[in-house]
JSON list of C-alpha atoms in Angstrom, two decimals:
[
{"chain": "A", "resi": 1, "resn": "UNK", "atom": "CA", "xyz": [-12.91, 26.94, -1.65]},
{"chain": "A", "resi": 2, "resn": "UNK", "atom": "CA", "xyz": [-13.91, 26.51, 2.15]},
{"chain": "A", "resi": 3, "resn": "UNK", "atom": "CA", "xyz": [-15.97, 23.62, 3.17]},
{"chain": "A", "resi": 4, "resn": "UNK", "atom": "CA", "xyz": [-18.42, 24.80, 5.84]},
{"chain": "A", "resi": 5, "resn": "UNK", "atom": "CA", "xyz": [-17.62, 22.98, 9.33]},
{"chain": "A", "resi": 6, "resn": "UNK", "atom": "CA", "xyz": [-19.47, 22.44, 12.08]},
{"chain": "A", "resi": 7, "resn": "UNK", "atom": "CA", "xyz": [-21.06, 25.04, 14.06]},
{"chain": "A", "resi": 8, "resn": "UNK", "atom": "CA", "xyz": [-20.33, 27.35, 10.62]},
{"chain": "A", "resi": 9, "resn": "UNK", "atom": "CA", "xyz": [-23.86, 29.31, 9.22]},
{"chain": "A", "resi": 10, "resn": "UNK", "atom": "CA", "xyz": [-24.45, 27.87, 6.01]},
{"chain": "A", "resi": 11, "resn": "UNK", "atom": "CA", "xyz": [-27.05, 29.87, 4.01]},
{"chain": "A", "resi": 12, "resn": "UNK", "atom": "CA", "xyz": [-30.40, 28.76, 2.38]},
{"chain": "A", "resi": 13, "resn": "UNK", "atom": "CA", "xyz": [-33.09, 29.28, -0.17]},
{"chain": "A", "resi": 14, "resn": "UNK", "atom": "CA", "xyz": [-36.75, 27.88, 0.35]},
{"chain": "A", "resi": 15, "resn": "UNK", "atom": "CA", "xyz": [-39.69, 28.87, -2.37]},
{"chain": "A", "resi": 16, "resn": "UNK", "atom": "CA", "xyz": [-42.96, 27.28, -3.37]},
{"chain": "A", "resi": 17, "resn": "UNK", "atom": "CA", "xyz": [-45.92, 27.95, -5.46]},
{"chain": "A", "resi": 18, "resn": "UNK", "atom": "CA", "xyz": [-48.71, 30.05, -4.07]},
{"chain": "A", "resi": 19, "resn": "UNK", "atom": "CA", "xyz": [-51.08, 29.16, -6.84]},
{"chain": "A", "resi": 20, "resn": "UNK", "atom": "CA", "xyz": [-51.25, 25.82, -9.73]},
{"chain": "A", "resi": 21, "resn": "UNK", "atom": "CA", "xyz": [-49.74, 26.27, -12.30]},
{"chain": "A", "resi": 22, "resn": "UNK", "atom": "CA", "xyz": [-51.00, 24.37, -15.61]},
{"chain": "A", "resi": 23, "resn": "UNK", "atom": "CA", "xyz": [-48.22, 22.69, -17.90]},
{"chain": "A", "resi": 24, "resn": "UNK", "atom": "CA", "xyz": [-49.79, 22.41, -21.56]},
{"chain": "A", "resi": 25, "resn": "UNK", "atom": "CA", "xyz": [-49.93, 18.43, -22.90]},
{"chain": "A", "resi": 26, "resn": "UNK", "atom": "CA", "xyz": [-46.66, 16.70, -24.38]},
{"chain": "A", "resi": 27, "resn": "UNK", "atom": "CA", "xyz": [-44.61, 20.08, -23.36]},
{"chain": "A", "resi": 28, "resn": "UNK", "atom": "CA", "xyz": [-41.68, 20.93, -21.04]},
{"chain": "A", "resi": 29, "resn": "UNK", "atom": "CA", "xyz": [-41.98, 23.95, -19.23]},
{"chain": "A", "resi": 30, "resn": "UNK", "atom": "CA", "xyz": [-39.97, 25.99, -16.54]},
{"chain": "A", "resi": 31, "resn": "UNK", "atom": "CA", "xyz": [-41.70, 26.50, -12.67]},
{"chain": "A", "resi": 32, "resn": "UNK", "atom": "CA", "xyz": [-42.58, 30.06, -11.62]},
{"chain": "A", "resi": 33, "resn": "UNK", "atom": "CA", "xyz": [-42.18, 30.27, -7.33]},
{"chain": "A", "resi": 34, "resn": "UNK", "atom": "CA", "xyz": [-44.09, 33.06, -5.83]},
{"chain": "A", "resi": 35, "resn": "UNK", "atom": "CA", "xyz": [-43.99, 32.34, -1.95]},
{"chain": "A", "resi": 36, "resn": "UNK", "atom": "CA", "xyz": [-40.48, 32.69, -0.38]},
{"chain": "A", "resi": 37, "resn": "UNK", "atom": "CA", "xyz": [-40.35, 30.27, 3.19]},
{"chain": "A", "resi": 38, "resn": "UNK", "atom": "CA", "xyz": [-36.92, 31.41, 3.63]},
{"chain": "A", "resi": 39, "resn": "UNK", "atom": "CA", "xyz": [-33.94, 33.03, 1.81]},
{"chain": "A", "resi": 40, "resn": "UNK", "atom": "CA", "xyz": [-31.61, 34.45, 3.93]},
{"chain": "A", "resi": 41, "resn": "UNK", "atom": "CA", "xyz": [-28.99, 35.69, 0.90]},
{"chain": "A", "resi": 42, "resn": "UNK", "atom": "CA", "xyz": [-31.96, 36.96, -1.66]},
{"chain": "A", "resi": 43, "resn": "UNK", "atom": "CA", "xyz": [-32.00, 34.33, -4.29]},
{"chain": "A", "resi": 44, "resn": "UNK", "atom": "CA", "xyz": [-34.80, 34.97, -5.29]},
{"chain": "A", "resi": 45, "resn": "UNK", "atom": "CA", "xyz": [-36.41, 37.52, -6.89]},
{"chain": "A", "resi": 46, "resn": "UNK", "atom": "CA", "xyz": [-39.75, 38.48, -8.07]},
{"chain": "A", "resi": 47, "resn": "UNK", "atom": "CA", "xyz": [-38.18, 40.07, -11.41]},
{"chain": "A", "resi": 48, "resn": "UNK", "atom": "CA", "xyz": [-36.75, 37.03, -12.21]},
{"chain": "A", "resi": 49, "resn": "UNK", "atom": "CA", "xyz": [-39.59, 34.14, -10.40]},
{"chain": "A", "resi": 50, "resn": "UNK", "atom": "CA", "xyz": [-38.17, 30.74, -12.30]},
{"chain": "A", "resi": 51, "resn": "UNK", "atom": "CA", "xyz": [-34.84, 30.53, -10.56]},
{"chain": "A", "resi": 52, "resn": "UNK", "atom": "CA", "xyz": [-33.00, 30.82, -7.35]},
{"chain": "A", "resi": 53, "resn": "UNK", "atom": "CA", "xyz": [-29.53, 32.75, -7.82]},
{"chain": "A", "resi": 54, "resn": "UNK", "atom": "CA", "xyz": [-26.57, 31.34, -6.00]},
{"chain": "A", "resi": 55, "resn": "UNK", "atom": "CA", "xyz": [-24.75, 34.68, -4.50]},
{"chain": "A", "resi": 56, "resn": "UNK", "atom": "CA", "xyz": [-20.55, 35.30, -6.14]},
{"chain": "A", "resi": 57, "resn": "UNK", "atom": "CA", "xyz": [-18.74, 34.07, -2.95]},
{"chain": "A", "resi": 58, "resn": "UNK", "atom": "CA", "xyz": [-20.22, 30.90, -2.68]},
{"chain": "A", "resi": 59, "resn": "UNK", "atom": "CA", "xyz": [-18.62, 27.69, -4.33]},
{"chain": "A", "resi": 60, "resn": "UNK", "atom": "CA", "xyz": [-20.89, 24.91, -3.76]},
{"chain": "A", "resi": 61, "resn": "UNK", "atom": "CA", "xyz": [-24.64, 23.84, -3.33]},
{"chain": "A", "resi": 62, "resn": "UNK", "atom": "CA", "xyz": [-26.88, 21.11, -2.89]},
{"chain": "A", "resi": 63, "resn": "UNK", "atom": "CA", "xyz": [-30.36, 21.96, -5.06]},
{"chain": "A", "resi": 64, "resn": "UNK", "atom": "CA", "xyz": [-33.78, 20.19, -4.33]},
{"chain": "A", "resi": 65, "resn": "UNK", "atom": "CA", "xyz": [-36.68, 20.03, -5.90]},
{"chain": "A", "resi": 66, "resn": "UNK", "atom": "CA", "xyz": [-40.25, 18.68, -5.34]},
{"chain": "A", "resi": 67, "resn": "UNK", "atom": "CA", "xyz": [-42.61, 18.43, -7.57]},
{"chain": "A", "resi": 68, "resn": "UNK", "atom": "CA", "xyz": [-46.58, 17.41, -6.61]},
{"chain": "A", "resi": 69, "resn": "UNK", "atom": "CA", "xyz": [-48.81, 17.07, -9.49]},
{"chain": "A", "resi": 70, "resn": "UNK", "atom": "CA", "xyz": [-52.69, 16.91, -10.30]},
{"chain": "A", "resi": 71, "resn": "UNK", "atom": "CA", "xyz": [-54.35, 14.03, -10.14]},
{"chain": "A", "resi": 72, "resn": "UNK", "atom": "CA", "xyz": [-54.38, 11.79, -13.38]},
{"chain": "A", "resi": 73, "resn": "UNK", "atom": "CA", "xyz": [-54.13, 7.77, -14.33]},
{"chain": "A", "resi": 74, "resn": "UNK", "atom": "CA", "xyz": [-51.72, 8.28, -17.09]},
{"chain": "A", "resi": 75, "resn": "UNK", "atom": "CA", "xyz": [-48.87, 9.59, -19.10]},
{"chain": "A", "resi": 76, "resn": "UNK", "atom": "CA", "xyz": [-45.62, 10.49, -18.24]},
{"chain": "A", "resi": 77, "resn": "UNK", "atom": "CA", "xyz": [-44.14, 13.57, -15.70]},
{"chain": "A", "resi": 78, "resn": "UNK", "atom": "CA", "xyz": [-40.30, 14.36, -15.12]},
{"chain": "A", "resi": 79, "resn": "UNK", "atom": "CA", "xyz": [-39.08, 16.48, -12.94]},
{"chain": "A", "resi": 80, "resn": "UNK", "atom": "CA", "xyz": [-35.52, 18.29, -13.38]},
{"chain": "A", "resi": 81, "resn": "UNK", "atom": "CA", "xyz": [-33.42, 21.24, -12.34]},
{"chain": "A", "resi": 82, "resn": "UNK", "atom": "CA", "xyz": [-31.20, 22.83, -14.64]},
{"chain": "A", "resi": 83, "resn": "UNK", "atom": "CA", "xyz": [-27.97, 25.26, -14.39]},
{"chain": "A", "resi": 84, "resn": "UNK", "atom": "CA", "xyz": [-27.84, 28.56, -15.91]},
{"chain": "A", "resi": 85, "resn": "UNK", "atom": "CA", "xyz": [-30.42, 26.97, -18.04]},
{"chain": "A", "resi": 86, "resn": "UNK", "atom": "CA", "xyz": [-28.10, 23.98, -19.41]},
{"chain": "A", "resi": 87, "resn": "UNK", "atom": "CA", "xyz": [-29.00, 20.46, -19.66]},
{"chain": "A", "resi": 88, "resn": "UNK", "atom": "CA", "xyz": [-30.02, 18.88, -16.58]},
{"chain": "A", "resi": 89, "resn": "UNK", "atom": "CA", "xyz": [-26.76, 18.51, -14.07]},
{"chain": "A", "resi": 90, "resn": "UNK", "atom": "CA", "xyz": [-26.13, 16.20, -11.36]},
{"chain": "A", "resi": 91, "resn": "UNK", "atom": "CA", "xyz": [-28.60, 13.22, -11.36]},
{"chain": "A", "resi": 92, "resn": "UNK", "atom": "CA", "xyz": [-30.66, 12.72, -14.33]},
{"chain": "A", "resi": 93, "resn": "UNK", "atom": "CA", "xyz": [-34.61, 13.53, -14.42]},
{"chain": "A", "resi": 94, "resn": "UNK", "atom": "CA", "xyz": [-37.08, 11.69, -12.25]},
{"chain": "A", "resi": 95, "resn": "UNK", "atom": "CA", "xyz": [-39.24, 10.14, -14.96]},
{"chain": "A", "resi": 96, "resn": "UNK", "atom": "CA", "xyz": [-42.68, 8.78, -13.65]},
{"chain": "A", "resi": 97, "resn": "UNK", "atom": "CA", "xyz": [-44.72, 6.16, -15.04]},
{"chain": "A", "resi": 98, "resn": "UNK", "atom": "CA", "xyz": [-48.55, 6.07, -14.64]},
{"chain": "A", "resi": 99, "resn": "UNK", "atom": "CA", "xyz": [-50.90, 3.25, -14.88]},
{"chain": "A", "resi": 100, "resn": "UNK", "atom": "CA", "xyz": [-54.30, 3.40, -13.83]},
{"chain": "A", "resi": 101, "resn": "UNK", "atom": "CA", "xyz": [-55.78, 4.07, -10.27]},
{"chain": "A", "resi": 102, "resn": "UNK", "atom": "CA", "xyz": [-52.66, 6.45, -9.23]},
{"chain": "A", "resi": 103, "resn": "UNK", "atom": "CA", "xyz": [-53.55, 9.35, -7.02]},
{"chain": "A", "resi": 104, "resn": "UNK", "atom": "CA", "xyz": [-52.03, 13.18, -6.08]},
{"chain": "A", "resi": 105, "resn": "UNK", "atom": "CA", "xyz": [-48.29, 12.26, -7.77]},
{"chain": "A", "resi": 106, "resn": "UNK", "atom": "CA", "xyz": [-45.14, 13.83, -6.10]},
{"chain": "A", "resi": 107, "resn": "UNK", "atom": "CA", "xyz": [-41.38, 13.31, -7.53]},
{"chain": "A", "resi": 108, "resn": "UNK", "atom": "CA", "xyz": [-38.36, 14.61, -5.73]},
{"chain": "A", "resi": 109, "resn": "UNK", "atom": "CA", "xyz": [-34.54, 15.33, -7.46]},
{"chain": "A", "resi": 110, "resn": "UNK", "atom": "CA", "xyz": [-31.78, 16.40, -5.91]},
{"chain": "A", "resi": 111, "resn": "UNK", "atom": "CA", "xyz": [-28.01, 16.99, -7.10]},
{"chain": "A", "resi": 112, "resn": "UNK", "atom": "CA", "xyz": [-25.66, 15.94, -3.93]},
{"chain": "A", "resi": 113, "resn": "UNK", "atom": "CA", "xyz": [-23.02, 18.63, -4.71]},
{"chain": "A", "resi": 114, "resn": "UNK", "atom": "CA", "xyz": [-22.88, 21.61, -7.45]},
{"chain": "A", "resi": 115, "resn": "UNK", "atom": "CA", "xyz": [-19.99, 23.56, -7.89]},
{"chain": "A", "resi": 116, "resn": "UNK", "atom": "CA", "xyz": [-20.74, 27.07, -8.98]},
{"chain": "A", "resi": 117, "resn": "UNK", "atom": "CA", "xyz": [-19.39, 29.90, -9.16]},
{"chain": "A", "resi": 118, "resn": "UNK", "atom": "CA", "xyz": [-20.39, 33.87, -10.17]},
{"chain": "A", "resi": 119, "resn": "UNK", "atom": "CA", "xyz": [-23.61, 34.61, -11.56]},
{"chain": "A", "resi": 120, "resn": "UNK", "atom": "CA", "xyz": [-24.48, 31.09, -11.31]},
{"chain": "A", "resi": 121, "resn": "UNK", "atom": "CA", "xyz": [-28.55, 30.19, -11.01]},
{"chain": "A", "resi": 122, "resn": "UNK", "atom": "CA", "xyz": [-30.91, 27.62, -11.26]},
{"chain": "A", "resi": 123, "resn": "UNK", "atom": "CA", "xyz": [-34.34, 26.95, -12.15]},
{"chain": "A", "resi": 124, "resn": "UNK", "atom": "CA", "xyz": [-37.13, 23.36, -12.44]},
{"chain": "A", "resi": 125, "resn": "UNK", "atom": "CA", "xyz": [-38.18, 22.25, -15.50]},
{"chain": "A", "resi": 126, "resn": "UNK", "atom": "CA", "xyz": [-41.18, 19.82, -15.49]},
{"chain": "A", "resi": 127, "resn": "UNK", "atom": "CA", "xyz": [-43.01, 18.17, -18.46]},
{"chain": "A", "resi": 128, "resn": "UNK", "atom": "CA", "xyz": [-45.78, 15.85, -19.14]},
{"chain": "A", "resi": 129, "resn": "UNK", "atom": "CA", "xyz": [-47.67, 14.07, -21.61]},
{"chain": "A", "resi": 130, "resn": "UNK", "atom": "CA", "xyz": [-51.06, 13.03, -20.97]},
{"chain": "A", "resi": 131, "resn": "UNK", "atom": "CA", "xyz": [-54.10, 14.23, -23.65]},
{"chain": "A", "resi": 132, "resn": "UNK", "atom": "CA", "xyz": [-54.63, 17.48, -21.47]},
{"chain": "A", "resi": 133, "resn": "UNK", "atom": "CA", "xyz": [-53.30, 20.37, -19.58]},
{"chain": "A", "resi": 134, "resn": "UNK", "atom": "CA", "xyz": [-52.20, 19.03, -15.95]},
{"chain": "A", "resi": 135, "resn": "UNK", "atom": "CA", "xyz": [-51.76, 21.27, -12.88]},
{"chain": "A", "resi": 136, "resn": "UNK", "atom": "CA", "xyz": [-48.54, 21.87, -10.91]},
{"chain": "A", "resi": 137, "resn": "UNK", "atom": "CA", "xyz": [-49.68, 21.45, -7.10]},
{"chain": "A", "resi": 138, "resn": "UNK", "atom": "CA", "xyz": [-50.00, 24.19, -3.91]},
{"chain": "A", "resi": 139, "resn": "UNK", "atom": "CA", "xyz": [-50.07, 22.01, -1.33]},
{"chain": "A", "resi": 140, "resn": "UNK", "atom": "CA", "xyz": [-46.46, 22.60, -0.01]},
{"chain": "A", "resi": 141, "resn": "UNK", "atom": "CA", "xyz": [-45.30, 19.47, -1.99]},
{"chain": "A", "resi": 142, "resn": "UNK", "atom": "CA", "xyz": [-43.61, 21.86, -4.94]},
{"chain": "A", "resi": 143, "resn": "UNK", "atom": "CA", "xyz": [-41.11, 23.42, -4.12]},
{"chain": "A", "resi": 144, "resn": "UNK", "atom": "CA", "xyz": [-37.51, 24.52, -4.89]},
{"chain": "A", "resi": 145, "resn": "UNK", "atom": "CA", "xyz": [-34.12, 24.79, -2.82]},
{"chain": "A", "resi": 146, "resn": "UNK", "atom": "CA", "xyz": [-30.47, 26.14, -2.24]},
{"chain": "A", "resi": 147, "resn": "UNK", "atom": "CA", "xyz": [-28.09, 24.63, 0.83]},
{"chain": "A", "resi": 148, "resn": "UNK", "atom": "CA", "xyz": [-24.56, 26.32, 0.67]},
{"chain": "A", "resi": 149, "resn": "UNK", "atom": "CA", "xyz": [-22.27, 24.19, 1.36]},
{"chain": "A", "resi": 150, "resn": "UNK", "atom": "CA", "xyz": [-19.13, 26.17, 0.59]},
{"chain": "A", "resi": 151, "resn": "UNK", "atom": "CA", "xyz": [-17.36, 29.63, -0.15]},
{"chain": "A", "resi": 152, "resn": "UNK", "atom": "CA", "xyz": [-14.57, 31.04, -1.02]}
]
């Protein structure tokens, strides 16, 4: 594995939501992505719009997530990333407990370094346990990113 050094070109992908996504009450759902902000190596595909897939020559990445929830002053929300559909990797999920008077909520999640290979992919899952469905917002606060840090 080669860690990218100063001056080396790192690749990256950044996708966002272009429409609200309703998250059913007391449920975990995988987010879909409709807007590509930047994607140098075609990590996103409209045919698999829940994931960012790492190119086969990549060995080390950093994954980032931001989730912006619609206004609701009760219950819990959590956000995390999965690798190949498995349990959360890196740092555990970010859980927020809301009390009265809260506004729109944004949570961030990242994994400092993740070893990857072959056809690894990452998805974002969210959970909320309010009494009704709650929307993920589209104001630029809900996004998913991968930064390439190492290659073969």
